[in-house]
mmCIF file with all atom_site columns, C-alpha atoms in Angstrom:
data_model
loop_
_atom_site.group_PDB
_atom_site.id
_atom_site.type_symbol
_atom_site.label_atom_id
_atom_site.label_alt_id
_atom_site.label_comp_id
_atom_site.label_asym_id
_atom_site.label_entity_id
_atom_site.label_seq_id
_atom_site.pdbx_PDB_ins_code
_atom_site.Cartn_x
_atom_site.Cartn_y
_atom_site.Cartn_z
_atom_site.occupancy
_atom_site.B_iso_or_equiv
_atom_site.pdbx_formal_charge
_atom_site.auth_seq_id
_atom_site.auth_comp_id
_atom_site.auth_asym_id
_atom_site.auth_atom_id
_atom_site.pdbx_PDB_model_num
ATOM 1   C CA . MET A 1 1   ? 94.590  10.895 -50.724 1.00 0.00 ? 1   MET A CA 1
ATOM 2   C CA . ALA A 1 2   ? 95.905  14.521 -51.038 1.00 0.00 ? 2   ALA A CA 1
ATOM 3   C CA . GLY A 1 3   ? 96.021  15.145 -47.266 1.00 0.00 ? 3   GLY A CA 1
ATOM 4   C CA . ASP A 1 4   ? 98.354  12.315 -46.805 1.00 0.00 ? 4   ASP A CA 1
ATOM 5   C CA . SER A 1 5   ? 101.070 14.030 -48.818 1.00 0.00 ? 5   SER A CA 1
ATOM 6   C CA . VAL A 1 6   ? 100.430 17.314 -47.067 1.00 0.00 ? 6   VAL A CA 1
ATOM 7   C CA . ILE A 1 7   ? 101.228 15.727 -43.642 1.00 0.00 ? 7   ILE A CA 1
ATOM 8   C CA . GLY A 1 8   ? 104.364 14.031 -45.136 1.00 0.00 ? 8   GLY A CA 1
ATOM 9   C CA . ASN A 1 9   ? 105.538 17.230 -46.596 1.00 0.00 ? 9   ASN A CA 1
ATOM 10  C CA . LYS A 1 10  ? 105.106 19.047 -43.346 1.00 0.00 ? 10  LYS A CA 1
ATOM 11  C CA . ILE A 1 11  ? 106.982 16.372 -41.443 1.00 0.00 ? 11  ILE A CA 1
ATOM 12  C CA . ARG A 1 12  ? 109.807 16.689 -43.961 1.00 0.00 ? 12  ARG A CA 1
ATOM 13  C CA . ILE A 1 13  ? 109.736 20.425 -43.792 1.00 0.00 ? 13  ILE A CA 1
ATOM 14  C CA . LEU A 1 14  ? 109.893 20.382 -39.977 1.00 0.00 ? 14  LEU A CA 1
ATOM 15  C CA . ARG A 1 15  ? 112.600 17.801 -39.881 1.00 0.00 ? 15  ARG A CA 1
ATOM 16  C CA . GLU A 1 16  ? 114.706 19.576 -42.362 1.00 0.00 ? 16  GLU A CA 1
ATOM 17  C CA . GLN A 1 17  ? 114.257 22.908 -40.414 1.00 0.00 ? 17  GLN A CA 1
ATOM 18  C CA . GLN A 1 18  ? 115.817 21.225 -37.306 1.00 0.00 ? 18  GLN A CA 1
ATOM 19  C CA . GLY A 1 19  ? 118.705 19.791 -39.543 1.00 0.00 ? 19  GLY A CA 1
ATOM 20  C CA . LEU A 1 20  ? 117.675 16.156 -38.910 1.00 0.00 ? 20  LEU A CA 1
ATOM 21  C CA . SER A 1 21  ? 117.857 13.166 -41.080 1.00 0.00 ? 21  SER A CA 1
ATOM 22  C CA . SER A 1 22  ? 115.036 10.559 -41.331 1.00 0.00 ? 22  SER A CA 1
ATOM 23  C CA . ASP A 1 23  ? 117.372 8.303  -39.272 1.00 0.00 ? 23  ASP A CA 1
ATOM 24  C CA . GLU A 1 24  ? 117.999 10.950 -36.494 1.00 0.00 ? 24  GLU A CA 1
ATOM 25  C CA . LEU A 1 25  ? 114.042 11.623 -36.403 1.00 0.00 ? 25  LEU A CA 1
ATOM 26  C CA . GLY A 1 26  ? 113.278 8.011  -36.120 1.00 0.00 ? 26  GLY A CA 1
ATOM 27  C CA . GLU A 1 27  ? 115.947 7.433  -33.352 1.00 0.00 ? 27  GLU A CA 1
ATOM 28  C CA . ARG A 1 28  ? 114.566 10.672 -31.502 1.00 0.00 ? 28  ARG A CA 1
ATOM 29  C CA . CYS A 1 29  ? 110.961 9.377  -31.619 1.00 0.00 ? 29  CYS A CA 1
ATOM 30  C CA . GLY A 1 30  ? 111.327 5.692  -31.492 1.00 0.00 ? 30  GLY A CA 1
ATOM 31  C CA . CYS A 1 31  ? 109.895 5.074  -35.155 1.00 0.00 ? 31  CYS A CA 1
ATOM 32  C CA . GLU A 1 32  ? 111.758 3.149  -37.770 1.00 0.00 ? 32  GLU A CA 1
ATOM 33  C CA . PRO A 1 33  ? 113.474 5.573  -40.321 1.00 0.00 ? 33  PRO A CA 1
ATOM 34  C CA . ASP A 1 34  ? 111.597 3.779  -43.176 1.00 0.00 ? 34  ASP A CA 1
ATOM 35  C CA . LEU A 1 35  ? 108.428 4.781  -41.572 1.00 0.00 ? 35  LEU A CA 1
ATOM 36  C CA . ILE A 1 36  ? 109.376 8.398  -41.600 1.00 0.00 ? 36  ILE A CA 1
ATOM 37  C CA . ARG A 1 37  ? 110.550 8.106  -45.233 1.00 0.00 ? 37  ARG A CA 1
ATOM 38  C CA . GLN A 1 38  ? 107.197 6.421  -46.228 1.00 0.00 ? 38  GLN A CA 1
ATOM 39  C CA . LEU A 1 39  ? 105.124 9.022  -44.338 1.00 0.00 ? 39  LEU A CA 1
ATOM 40  C CA . GLU A 1 40  ? 107.116 11.897 -45.976 1.00 0.00 ? 40  GLU A CA 1
ATOM 41  C CA . SER A 1 41  ? 106.608 10.407 -49.614 1.00 0.00 ? 41  SER A CA 1
ATOM 42  C CA . GLY A 1 42  ? 102.945 9.763  -49.150 1.00 0.00 ? 42  GLY A CA 1
ATOM 43  C CA . GLU A 1 43  ? 103.424 6.046  -49.547 1.00 0.00 ? 43  GLU A CA 1
ATOM 44  C CA . LEU A 1 44  ? 102.107 5.062  -46.203 1.00 0.00 ? 44  LEU A CA 1
ATOM 45  C CA . LEU A 1 45  ? 98.610  6.125  -44.690 1.00 0.00 ? 45  LEU A CA 1
ATOM 46  C CA . PRO A 1 46  ? 99.576  7.596  -41.245 1.00 0.00 ? 46  PRO A CA 1
ATOM 47  C CA . SER A 1 47  ? 98.162  6.436  -37.945 1.00 0.00 ? 47  SER A CA 1
ATOM 48  C CA . LEU A 1 48  ? 97.686  8.583  -34.934 1.00 0.00 ? 48  LEU A CA 1
ATOM 49  C CA . ALA A 1 49  ? 100.189 7.033  -32.536 1.00 0.00 ? 49  ALA A CA 1
ATOM 50  C CA . PRO A 1 50  ? 103.323 7.432  -34.806 1.00 0.00 ? 50  PRO A CA 1
ATOM 51  C CA . LEU A 1 51  ? 102.429 10.943 -35.680 1.00 0.00 ? 51  LEU A CA 1
ATOM 52  C CA . ILE A 1 52  ? 102.068 12.066 -32.102 1.00 0.00 ? 52  ILE A CA 1
ATOM 53  C CA . LYS A 1 53  ? 105.464 10.635 -31.383 1.00 0.00 ? 53  LYS A CA 1
ATOM 54  C CA . ILE A 1 54  ? 106.853 12.490 -34.264 1.00 0.00 ? 54  ILE A CA 1
ATOM 55  C CA . THR A 1 55  ? 105.403 15.743 -33.559 1.00 0.00 ? 55  THR A CA 1
ATOM 56  C CA . ARG A 1 56  ? 106.608 15.558 -29.793 1.00 0.00 ? 56  ARG A CA 1
ATOM 57  C CA . SER A 1 57  ? 109.977 14.771 -31.090 1.00 0.00 ? 57  SER A CA 1
ATOM 58  C CA . LEU A 1 58  ? 109.705 17.789 -33.387 1.00 0.00 ? 58  LEU A CA 1
ATOM 59  C CA . GLY A 1 59  ? 108.436 20.007 -30.745 1.00 0.00 ? 59  GLY A CA 1
ATOM 60  C CA . VAL A 1 60  ? 105.284 20.839 -32.380 1.00 0.00 ? 60  VAL A CA 1
ATOM 61  C CA . ARG A 1 61  ? 101.419 20.009 -31.713 1.00 0.00 ? 61  ARG A CA 1
ATOM 62  C CA . LEU A 1 62  ? 99.790  17.185 -33.670 1.00 0.00 ? 62  LEU A CA 1
ATOM 63  C CA . GLY A 1 63  ? 97.523  19.882 -35.152 1.00 0.00 ? 63  GLY A CA 1
ATOM 64  C CA . THR A 1 64  ? 100.620 21.481 -36.887 1.00 0.00 ? 64  THR A CA 1
ATOM 65  C CA . LEU A 1 65  ? 100.358 18.813 -39.441 1.00 0.00 ? 65  LEU A CA 1
ATOM 66  C CA . LEU A 1 66  ? 96.742  19.453 -40.103 1.00 0.00 ? 66  LEU A CA 1
ATOM 67  C CA . ASP A 1 67  ? 96.600  23.126 -39.911 1.00 0.00 ? 67  ASP A CA 1
ATOM 68  C CA . ASP A 1 68  ? 97.142  25.897 -42.371 1.00 0.00 ? 68  ASP A CA 1
ATOM 69  C CA . ASP A 1 69  ? 97.439  29.169 -40.268 1.00 0.00 ? 69  ASP A CA 1
ATOM 70  C CA . GLU A 1 70  ? 96.820  30.106 -36.843 1.00 0.00 ? 70  GLU A CA 1
ATOM 71  C CA . HIS A 1 71  ? 94.723  33.173 -35.366 1.00 0.00 ? 71  HIS A CA 1
ATOM 72  C CA . ILE A 1 72  ? 94.535  34.660 -32.098 1.00 0.00 ? 72  ILE A CA 1
ATOM 73  C CA . GLY A 1 73  ? 91.118  34.729 -30.345 1.00 0.00 ? 73  GLY A CA 1
ATOM 74  C CA . PRO A 1 74  ? 88.127  32.357 -30.789 1.00 0.00 ? 74  PRO A CA 1
ATOM 75  C CA . VAL A 1 75  ? 87.808  30.315 -33.886 1.00 0.00 ? 75  VAL A CA 1
ATOM 76  C CA . ILE A 1 76  ? 84.233  29.441 -35.286 1.00 0.00 ? 76  ILE A CA 1
ATOM 77  C CA . THR A 1 77  ? 83.934  26.672 -37.663 1.00 0.00 ? 77  THR A CA 1
ATOM 78  C CA . ARG A 1 78  ? 80.515  26.675 -39.364 1.00 0.00 ? 78  ARG A CA 1
ATOM 79  C CA . ALA A 1 79  ? 78.618  23.833 -40.400 1.00 0.00 ? 79  ALA A CA 1
ATOM 80  C CA . GLY A 1 80  ? 80.092  22.390 -43.703 1.00 0.00 ? 80  GLY A CA 1
ATOM 81  C CA . GLU A 1 81  ? 83.340  24.142 -43.078 1.00 0.00 ? 81  GLU A CA 1
ATOM 82  C CA . ALA A 1 82  ? 85.560  21.662 -41.265 1.00 0.00 ? 82  ALA A CA 1
ATOM 83  C CA . SER A 1 83  ? 89.230  21.592 -42.633 1.00 0.00 ? 83  SER A CA 1
ATOM 84  C CA . THR A 1 84  ? 90.252  19.282 -45.395 1.00 0.00 ? 84  THR A CA 1
ATOM 85  C CA . VAL A 1 85  ? 89.732  15.683 -44.522 1.00 0.00 ? 85  VAL A CA 1
ATOM 86  C CA . THR A 1 86  ? 92.858  13.586 -43.628 1.00 0.00 ? 86  THR A CA 1
ATOM 87  C CA . ARG A 1 87  ? 92.703  9.918  -43.789 1.00 0.00 ? 87  ARG A CA 1
ATOM 88  C CA . PHE A 1 88  ? 94.492  7.725  -40.931 1.00 0.00 ? 88  PHE A CA 1
ATOM 89  C CA . LYS A 1 89  ? 94.482  4.046  -40.656 1.00 0.00 ? 89  LYS A CA 1
ATOM 90  C CA . SER A 1 90  ? 92.435  2.778  -37.670 1.00 0.00 ? 90  SER A CA 1
ATOM 91  C CA . SER A 1 91  ? 95.795  2.213  -35.656 1.00 0.00 ? 91  SER A CA 1
ATOM 92  C CA . GLY A 1 92  ? 99.115  0.405  -35.929 1.00 0.00 ? 92  GLY A CA 1
ATOM 93  C CA . SER A 1 93  ? 101.587 0.930  -38.713 1.00 0.00 ? 93  SER A CA 1
ATOM 94  C CA . SER A 1 94  ? 100.630 -2.303 -40.681 1.00 0.00 ? 94  SER A CA 1
ATOM 95  C CA . GLY A 1 95  ? 97.779  -4.617 -41.523 1.00 0.00 ? 95  GLY A CA 1
ATOM 96  C CA . GLU A 1 96  ? 94.294  -4.183 -43.013 1.00 0.00 ? 96  GLU A CA 1
ATOM 97  C CA . GLY A 1 97  ? 91.937  -2.126 -40.705 1.00 0.00 ? 97  GLY A CA 1
ATOM 98  C CA . GLY A 1 98  ? 89.234  0.237  -41.121 1.00 0.00 ? 98  GLY A CA 1
ATOM 99  C CA . SER A 1 99  ? 90.167  4.017  -41.644 1.00 0.00 ? 99  SER A CA 1
ATOM 100 C CA . LEU A 1 100 ? 89.332  7.266  -39.917 1.00 0.00 ? 100 LEU A CA 1
ATOM 101 C CA . ASP A 1 101 ? 88.700  10.513 -41.885 1.00 0.00 ? 101 ASP A CA 1
ATOM 102 C CA . PHE A 1 102 ? 89.638  13.437 -39.719 1.00 0.00 ? 102 PHE A CA 1
ATOM 103 C CA . ALA A 1 103 ? 88.460  16.981 -40.284 1.00 0.00 ? 103 ALA A CA 1
ATOM 104 C CA . ALA A 1 104 ? 89.901  19.445 -37.768 1.00 0.00 ? 104 ALA A CA 1
ATOM 105 C CA . LEU A 1 105 ? 87.304  21.680 -36.105 1.00 0.00 ? 105 LEU A CA 1
ATOM 106 C CA . ALA A 1 106 ? 89.609  24.708 -34.993 1.00 0.00 ? 106 ALA A CA 1
ATOM 107 C CA . PRO A 1 107 ? 92.674  24.297 -37.182 1.00 0.00 ? 107 PRO A CA 1
ATOM 108 C CA . ASP A 1 108 ? 93.336  28.073 -36.936 1.00 0.00 ? 108 ASP A CA 1
ATOM 109 C CA . LYS A 1 109 ? 93.207  28.377 -33.133 1.00 0.00 ? 109 LYS A CA 1
ATOM 110 C CA . ALA A 1 110 ? 96.579  29.577 -31.814 1.00 0.00 ? 110 ALA A CA 1
ATOM 111 C CA . ALA A 1 111 ? 98.280  28.049 -28.696 1.00 0.00 ? 111 ALA A CA 1
ATOM 112 C CA . ARG A 1 112 ? 95.735  25.326 -28.273 1.00 0.00 ? 112 ARG A CA 1
ATOM 113 C CA . HIS A 1 113 ? 96.063  22.207 -25.872 1.00 0.00 ? 113 HIS A CA 1
ATOM 114 C CA . MET A 1 114 ? 93.260  20.254 -27.372 1.00 0.00 ? 114 MET A CA 1
ATOM 115 C CA . GLU A 1 115 ? 92.687  18.811 -30.967 1.00 0.00 ? 115 GLU A CA 1
ATOM 116 C CA . PRO A 1 116 ? 88.968  18.773 -31.825 1.00 0.00 ? 116 PRO A CA 1
ATOM 117 C CA . PHE A 1 117 ? 87.973  16.575 -34.842 1.00 0.00 ? 117 PHE A CA 1
ATOM 118 C CA . LEU A 1 118 ? 84.980  15.456 -36.676 1.00 0.00 ? 118 LEU A CA 1
ATOM 119 C CA . ILE A 1 119 ? 85.758  11.980 -37.617 1.00 0.00 ? 119 ILE A CA 1
ATOM 120 C CA . ASP A 1 120 ? 84.123  9.451  -39.993 1.00 0.00 ? 120 ASP A CA 1
ATOM 121 C CA . VAL A 1 121 ? 85.076  6.046  -38.870 1.00 0.00 ? 121 VAL A CA 1
ATOM 122 C CA . HIS A 1 122 ? 84.988  3.464  -41.915 1.00 0.00 ? 122 HIS A CA 1
ATOM 123 C CA . PRO A 1 123 ? 84.304  -0.191 -41.228 1.00 0.00 ? 123 PRO A CA 1
ATOM 124 C CA . GLY A 1 124 ? 86.971  -2.542 -42.030 1.00 0.00 ? 124 GLY A CA 1
ATOM 125 C CA . THR A 1 125 ? 88.714  -5.852 -40.856 1.00 0.00 ? 125 THR A CA 1
ATOM 126 C CA . VAL A 1 126 ? 90.815  -4.992 -37.870 1.00 0.00 ? 126 VAL A CA 1
ATOM 127 C CA . ASP A 1 127 ? 94.185  -6.766 -37.829 1.00 0.00 ? 127 ASP A CA 1
ATOM 128 C CA . VAL A 1 128 ? 96.331  -4.073 -36.429 1.00 0.00 ? 128 VAL A CA 1
ATOM 129 C CA . ALA A 1 129 ? 98.119  -3.238 -33.060 1.00 0.00 ? 129 ALA A CA 1
ATOM 130 C CA . LEU A 1 130 ? 96.286  -1.114 -30.525 1.00 0.00 ? 130 LEU A CA 1
ATOM 131 C CA . SER A 1 131 ? 97.424  2.430  -30.317 1.00 0.00 ? 131 SER A CA 1
ATOM 132 C CA . SER A 1 132 ? 98.987  3.932  -27.302 1.00 0.00 ? 132 SER A CA 1
ATOM 133 C CA . HIS A 1 133 ? 100.377 7.379  -26.641 1.00 0.00 ? 133 HIS A CA 1
ATOM 134 C CA . GLU A 1 134 ? 100.410 10.034 -23.907 1.00 0.00 ? 134 GLU A CA 1
ATOM 135 C CA . GLY A 1 135 ? 97.272  12.112 -23.340 1.00 0.00 ? 135 GLY A CA 1
ATOM 136 C CA . GLU A 1 136 ? 93.579  11.794 -23.206 1.00 0.00 ? 136 GLU A CA 1
ATOM 137 C CA . GLU A 1 137 ? 90.746  11.329 -25.662 1.00 0.00 ? 137 GLU A CA 1
ATOM 138 C CA . PHE A 1 138 ? 87.090  12.296 -25.548 1.00 0.00 ? 138 PHE A CA 1
ATOM 139 C CA . ILE A 1 139 ? 84.560  10.675 -28.176 1.00 0.00 ? 139 ILE A CA 1
ATOM 140 C CA . TYR A 1 140 ? 80.975  11.568 -28.825 1.00 0.00 ? 140 TYR A CA 1
ATOM 141 C CA . VAL A 1 141 ? 79.133  9.447  -31.207 1.00 0.00 ? 141 VAL A CA 1
ATOM 142 C CA . LEU A 1 142 ? 76.860  11.400 -33.559 1.00 0.00 ? 142 LEU A CA 1
ATOM 143 C CA . GLU A 1 143 ? 75.904  8.551  -36.110 1.00 0.00 ? 143 GLU A CA 1
ATOM 144 C CA . GLY A 1 144 ? 76.236  4.817  -36.390 1.00 0.00 ? 144 GLY A CA 1
ATOM 145 C CA . LEU A 1 145 ? 77.690  2.344  -33.935 1.00 0.00 ? 145 LEU A CA 1
ATOM 146 C CA . LEU A 1 146 ? 81.169  2.456  -32.626 1.00 0.00 ? 146 LEU A CA 1
ATOM 147 C CA . GLU A 1 147 ? 83.464  0.045  -30.850 1.00 0.00 ? 147 GLU A CA 1
ATOM 148 C CA . ILE A 1 148 ? 86.239  0.969  -28.573 1.00 0.00 ? 148 ILE A CA 1
ATOM 149 C CA . GLU A 1 149 ? 88.748  -1.505 -27.532 1.00 0.00 ? 149 GLU A CA 1
ATOM 150 C CA . TYR A 1 150 ? 90.451  -0.339 -24.293 1.00 0.00 ? 150 TYR A CA 1
ATOM 151 C CA . GLY A 1 151 ? 93.135  -2.454 -22.694 1.00 0.00 ? 151 GLY A CA 1
ATOM 152 C CA . LYS A 1 152 ? 91.199  -5.845 -22.259 1.00 0.00 ? 152 LYS A CA 1
ATOM 153 C CA . ASP A 1 153 ? 87.880  -4.272 -22.386 1.00 0.00 ? 153 ASP A CA 1
ATOM 154 C CA . VAL A 1 154 ? 85.536  -3.605 -25.469 1.00 0.00 ? 154 VAL A CA 1
ATOM 155 C CA . PHE A 1 155 ? 82.859  -0.821 -25.285 1.00 0.00 ? 155 PHE A CA 1
ATOM 156 C CA . ALA A 1 156 ? 79.988  -0.457 -27.704 1.00 0.00 ? 156 ALA A CA 1
ATOM 157 C CA . LEU A 1 157 ? 78.739  3.046  -28.178 1.00 0.00 ? 157 LEU A CA 1
ATOM 158 C CA . SER A 1 158 ? 75.593  4.258  -29.971 1.00 0.00 ? 158 SER A CA 1
ATOM 159 C CA . PRO A 1 159 ? 74.570  7.760  -31.030 1.00 0.00 ? 159 PRO A CA 1
ATOM 160 C CA . GLY A 1 160 ? 74.544  10.113 -28.168 1.00 0.00 ? 160 GLY A CA 1
ATOM 161 C CA . ASP A 1 161 ? 77.004  7.974  -26.061 1.00 0.00 ? 161 ASP A CA 1
ATOM 162 C CA . SER A 1 162 ? 80.478  9.229  -25.119 1.00 0.00 ? 162 SER A CA 1
ATOM 163 C CA . ILE A 1 163 ? 83.928  7.897  -23.686 1.00 0.00 ? 163 ILE A CA 1
ATOM 164 C CA . TYR A 1 164 ? 86.567  9.698  -22.035 1.00 0.00 ? 164 TYR A CA 1
ATOM 165 C CA . TYR A 1 165 ? 89.968  7.727  -21.531 1.00 0.00 ? 165 TYR A CA 1
ATOM 166 C CA . ASP A 1 166 ? 93.685  7.971  -20.852 1.00 0.00 ? 166 ASP A CA 1
ATOM 167 C CA . SER A 1 167 ? 95.297  7.185  -24.318 1.00 0.00 ? 167 SER A CA 1
ATOM 168 C CA . ILE A 1 168 ? 98.257  5.767  -22.820 1.00 0.00 ? 168 ILE A CA 1
ATOM 169 C CA . VAL A 1 169 ? 96.310  2.520  -22.229 1.00 0.00 ? 169 VAL A CA 1
ATOM 170 C CA . PRO A 1 170 ? 96.269  0.584  -25.708 1.00 0.00 ? 170 PRO A CA 1
ATOM 171 C CA . HIS A 1 171 ? 93.179  1.321  -27.594 1.00 0.00 ? 171 HIS A CA 1
ATOM 172 C CA . GLU A 1 172 ? 91.400  1.152  -30.875 1.00 0.00 ? 172 GLU A CA 1
ATOM 173 C CA . VAL A 1 173 ? 88.315  3.040  -32.293 1.00 0.00 ? 173 VAL A CA 1
ATOM 174 C CA . ARG A 1 174 ? 86.298  1.292  -34.872 1.00 0.00 ? 174 ARG A CA 1
ATOM 175 C CA . ALA A 1 175 ? 82.988  1.207  -36.623 1.00 0.00 ? 175 ALA A CA 1
ATOM 176 C CA . LYS A 1 176 ? 80.904  -1.601 -35.326 1.00 0.00 ? 176 LYS A CA 1
ATOM 177 C CA . GLY A 1 177 ? 79.084  -3.534 -38.176 1.00 0.00 ? 177 GLY A CA 1
ATOM 178 C CA . PRO A 1 178 ? 79.203  -2.670 -41.994 1.00 0.00 ? 178 PRO A CA 1
ATOM 179 C CA . SER A 1 179 ? 78.171  0.912  -41.652 1.00 0.00 ? 179 SER A CA 1
ATOM 180 C CA . LEU A 1 180 ? 80.095  4.340  -41.258 1.00 0.00 ? 180 LEU A CA 1
ATOM 181 C CA . ALA A 1 181 ? 80.186  5.920  -37.680 1.00 0.00 ? 181 ALA A CA 1
ATOM 182 C CA . LYS A 1 182 ? 80.447  9.653  -37.330 1.00 0.00 ? 182 LYS A CA 1
ATOM 183 C CA . ILE A 1 183 ? 81.955  10.975 -34.095 1.00 0.00 ? 183 ILE A CA 1
ATOM 184 C CA . VAL A 1 184 ? 83.408  14.244 -32.565 1.00 0.00 ? 184 VAL A CA 1
ATOM 185 C CA . ALA A 1 185 ? 86.746  13.453 -31.022 1.00 0.00 ? 185 ALA A CA 1
ATOM 186 C CA . VAL A 1 186 ? 88.810  15.780 -28.698 1.00 0.00 ? 186 VAL A CA 1
ATOM 187 C CA . VAL A 1 187 ? 92.342  14.607 -28.339 1.00 0.00 ? 187 VAL A CA 1
ATOM 188 C CA . TYR A 1 188 ? 94.891  16.004 -25.833 1.00 0.00 ? 188 TYR A CA 1
ATOM 189 C CA . ALA A 1 189 ? 98.461  15.155 -26.087 1.00 0.00 ? 189 ALA A CA 1
ATOM 190 C CA . PRO A 1 190 ? 100.798 17.077 -23.469 1.00 0.00 ? 190 PRO A CA 1
ATOM 191 C CA . SER A 1 191 ? 103.624 19.016 -24.995 1.00 0.00 ? 191 SER A CA 1
#
């Protein structure tokens, strides 16, 4: 998907601007250098947890990888105008799982502390490690059925339901059943 190479290209540019090799960035963020190279080349569909580690190590917000420009003041995103969709694996860095299509809802907002997204959660067989990263997440279900694995618990959510959790606890977001789920998610990762 085109959005994946955009993210990889931004990682490469930020890494090179700081004079870091893939090995140095990998060491700094606790990721394998091969993962960095595969993300930069667009060979690997990214998942959220390593991207948060990478952006923190580079000293930028997660949204920097999804944004184009930033503007001062309020940002309005009209219906149907969410940013380009970027696809992530459900979690982990290997295995076959469902995918998440992220559309940033305020990509041009300068100096923000939250990342709001409209996400299509595609069903798939889950066989990946749970995600864990600093921060908090809020999810509101618009359509379909969602399943959240949070630590040792599993929660089923329907349209109109929401969940707010500390994302340091290992977690997984997935569609429940064979149909797509649509959610609004707000991710906060401290800088």
